[in-house]
mmCIF file of C-alpha atoms in Angstrom:
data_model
loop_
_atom_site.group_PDB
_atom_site.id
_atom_site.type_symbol
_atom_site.label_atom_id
_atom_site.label_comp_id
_atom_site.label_asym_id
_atom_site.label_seq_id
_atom_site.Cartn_x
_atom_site.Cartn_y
_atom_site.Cartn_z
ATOM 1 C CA UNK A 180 -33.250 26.851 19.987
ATOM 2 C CA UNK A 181 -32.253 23.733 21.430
ATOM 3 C CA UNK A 182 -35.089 21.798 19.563
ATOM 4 C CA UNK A 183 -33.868 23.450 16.407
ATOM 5 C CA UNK A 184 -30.077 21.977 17.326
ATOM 6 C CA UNK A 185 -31.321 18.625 18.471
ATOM 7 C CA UNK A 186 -33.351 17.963 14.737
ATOM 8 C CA UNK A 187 -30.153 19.663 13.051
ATOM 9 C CA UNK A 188 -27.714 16.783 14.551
ATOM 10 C CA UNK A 189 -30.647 14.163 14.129
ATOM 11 C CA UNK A 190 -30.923 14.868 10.561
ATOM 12 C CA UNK A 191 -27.340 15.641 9.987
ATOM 13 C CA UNK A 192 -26.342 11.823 10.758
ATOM 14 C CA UNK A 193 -28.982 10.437 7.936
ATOM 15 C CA UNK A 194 -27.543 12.865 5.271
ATOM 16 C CA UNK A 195 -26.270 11.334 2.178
ATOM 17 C CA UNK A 196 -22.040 9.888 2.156
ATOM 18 C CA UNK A 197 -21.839 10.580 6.420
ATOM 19 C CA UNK A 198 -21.439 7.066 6.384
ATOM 20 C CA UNK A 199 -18.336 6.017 5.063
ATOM 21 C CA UNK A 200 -19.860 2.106 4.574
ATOM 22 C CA UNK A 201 -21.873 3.921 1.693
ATOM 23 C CA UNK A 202 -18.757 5.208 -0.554
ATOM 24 C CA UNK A 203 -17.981 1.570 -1.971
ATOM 25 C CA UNK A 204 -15.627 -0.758 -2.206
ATOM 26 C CA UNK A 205 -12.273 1.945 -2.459
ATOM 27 C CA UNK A 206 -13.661 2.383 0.913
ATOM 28 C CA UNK A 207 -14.902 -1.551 2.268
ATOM 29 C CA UNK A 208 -11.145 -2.686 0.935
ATOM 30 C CA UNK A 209 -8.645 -0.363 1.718
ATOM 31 C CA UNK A 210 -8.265 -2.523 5.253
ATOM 32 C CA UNK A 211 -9.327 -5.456 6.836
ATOM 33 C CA UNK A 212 -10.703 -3.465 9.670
ATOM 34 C CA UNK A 213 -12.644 -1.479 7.341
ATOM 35 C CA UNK A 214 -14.028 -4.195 5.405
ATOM 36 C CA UNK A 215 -14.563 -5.612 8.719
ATOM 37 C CA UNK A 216 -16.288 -2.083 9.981
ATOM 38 C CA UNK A 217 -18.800 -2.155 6.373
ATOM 39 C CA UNK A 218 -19.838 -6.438 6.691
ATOM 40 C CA UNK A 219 -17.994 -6.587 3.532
ATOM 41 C CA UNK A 220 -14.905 -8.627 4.199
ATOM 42 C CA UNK A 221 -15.969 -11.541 1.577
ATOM 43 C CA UNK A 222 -16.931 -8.992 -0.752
ATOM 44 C CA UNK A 223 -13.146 -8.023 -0.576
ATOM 45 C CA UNK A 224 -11.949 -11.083 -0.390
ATOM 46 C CA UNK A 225 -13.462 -12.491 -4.021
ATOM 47 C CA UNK A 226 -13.215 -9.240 -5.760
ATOM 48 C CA UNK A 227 -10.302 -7.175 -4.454
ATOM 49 C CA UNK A 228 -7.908 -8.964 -2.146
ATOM 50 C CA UNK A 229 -8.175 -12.783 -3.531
ATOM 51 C CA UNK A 230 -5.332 -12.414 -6.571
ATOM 52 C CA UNK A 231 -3.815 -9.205 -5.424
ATOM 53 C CA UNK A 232 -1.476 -8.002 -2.492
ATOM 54 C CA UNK A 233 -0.357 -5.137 -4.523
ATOM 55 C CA UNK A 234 -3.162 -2.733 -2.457
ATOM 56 C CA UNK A 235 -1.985 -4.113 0.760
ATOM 57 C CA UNK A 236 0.783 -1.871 2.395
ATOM 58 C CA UNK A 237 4.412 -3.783 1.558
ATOM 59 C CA UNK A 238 2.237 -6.243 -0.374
ATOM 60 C CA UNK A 239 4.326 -5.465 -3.595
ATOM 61 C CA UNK A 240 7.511 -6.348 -3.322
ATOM 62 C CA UNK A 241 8.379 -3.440 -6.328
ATOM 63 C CA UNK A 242 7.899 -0.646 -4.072
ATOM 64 C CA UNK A 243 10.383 -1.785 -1.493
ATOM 65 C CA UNK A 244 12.625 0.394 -3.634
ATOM 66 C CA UNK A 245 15.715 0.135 -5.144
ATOM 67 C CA UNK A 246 18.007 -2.211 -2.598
ATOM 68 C CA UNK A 247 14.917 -4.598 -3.813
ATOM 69 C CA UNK A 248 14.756 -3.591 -7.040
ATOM 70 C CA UNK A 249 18.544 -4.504 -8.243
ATOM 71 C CA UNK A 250 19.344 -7.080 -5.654
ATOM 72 C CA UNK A 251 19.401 -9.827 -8.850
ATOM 73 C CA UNK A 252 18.591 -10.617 -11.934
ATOM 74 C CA UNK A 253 15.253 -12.367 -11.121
ATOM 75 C CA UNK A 254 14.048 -9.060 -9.328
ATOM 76 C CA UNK A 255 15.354 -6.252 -11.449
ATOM 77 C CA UNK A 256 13.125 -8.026 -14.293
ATOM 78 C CA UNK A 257 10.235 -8.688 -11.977
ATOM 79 C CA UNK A 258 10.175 -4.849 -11.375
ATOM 80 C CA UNK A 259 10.926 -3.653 -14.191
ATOM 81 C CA UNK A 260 13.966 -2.000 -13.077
ATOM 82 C CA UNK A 261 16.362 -2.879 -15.786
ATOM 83 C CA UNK A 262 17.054 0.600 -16.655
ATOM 84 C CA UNK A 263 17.096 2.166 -13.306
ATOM 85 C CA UNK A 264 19.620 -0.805 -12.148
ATOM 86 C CA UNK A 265 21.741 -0.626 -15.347
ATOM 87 C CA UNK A 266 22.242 3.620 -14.597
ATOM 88 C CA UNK A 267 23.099 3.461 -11.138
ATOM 89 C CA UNK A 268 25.411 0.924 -11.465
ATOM 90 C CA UNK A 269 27.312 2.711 -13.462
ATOM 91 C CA UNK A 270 27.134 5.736 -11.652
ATOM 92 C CA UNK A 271 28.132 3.836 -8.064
ATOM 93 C CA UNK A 272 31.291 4.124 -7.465
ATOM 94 C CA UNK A 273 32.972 0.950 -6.740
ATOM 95 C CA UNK A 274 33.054 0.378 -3.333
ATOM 96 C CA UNK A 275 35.174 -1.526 -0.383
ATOM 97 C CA UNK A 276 32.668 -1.902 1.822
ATOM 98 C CA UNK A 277 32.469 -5.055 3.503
ATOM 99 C CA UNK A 278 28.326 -4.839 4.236
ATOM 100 C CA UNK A 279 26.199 -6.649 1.758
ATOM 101 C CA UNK A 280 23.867 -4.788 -0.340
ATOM 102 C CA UNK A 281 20.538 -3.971 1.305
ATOM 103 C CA UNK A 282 22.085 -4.717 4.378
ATOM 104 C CA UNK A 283 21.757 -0.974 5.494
ATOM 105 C CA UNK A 284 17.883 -0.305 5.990
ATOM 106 C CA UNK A 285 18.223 3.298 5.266
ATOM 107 C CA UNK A 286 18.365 1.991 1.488
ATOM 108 C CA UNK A 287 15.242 0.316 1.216
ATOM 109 C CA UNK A 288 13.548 3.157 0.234
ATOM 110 C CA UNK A 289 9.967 4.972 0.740
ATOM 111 C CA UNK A 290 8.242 1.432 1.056
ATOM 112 C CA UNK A 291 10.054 0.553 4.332
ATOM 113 C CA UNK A 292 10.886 4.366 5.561
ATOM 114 C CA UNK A 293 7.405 5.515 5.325
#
């Protein structure tokens, strides 16, 4: 029996997709220590990372949320926000709050609470 359980774990290791370096580049470039992990850092480089910081975590700007989003006029264009921005500031109610907006961290949204 343990013969049977020593080929079973030998052969289990070679079976197809048990190594992750074998599922492709969703895998190789979702981190550096992955692409790192799979020898496929330059790989990642030229084809996934060299004109995009979108797939890196707080890469895009955009998904900081909306304390981002409608902090100007340059921004609310850049992420396409215009009609988000336009409805909430007319919903806000006008405030007398001294603190700046985006000044409270709690309104930065998913992108910085998660």
């Amino acid at each position: 029996v343990a013969v049977l359980c020593a080929v079973s774990l030998t052969n289990a290791a070679s079976l197809p997709g048990s190594n992750p370096c074998t599922w492709g580049p969703s895998y190789w470039c979702k981190s550096v220590s992955q692409a790192e992990e799979c020898n496929s850092v330059d790989f990642c480089v030229e084809k996934q990372w060299r004109n995009s910081t979108a797939g890196l975590l707080g890469g895009d700007k955009c998904t900081q949320g909306p304390a981002y989003w409608c902090s100007g006029e340059d921004t609310i264009s850049e992420c396409g926000a215009e009609e988000y921005c336009a409805r909430v500031a007319t919903a806000a109610p006008t405030s007398t709050a001294t603190e700046p907006l985006g000044q409270n961290k709690c309104t930065w949204g998913p992108a910085y609470w998660c």
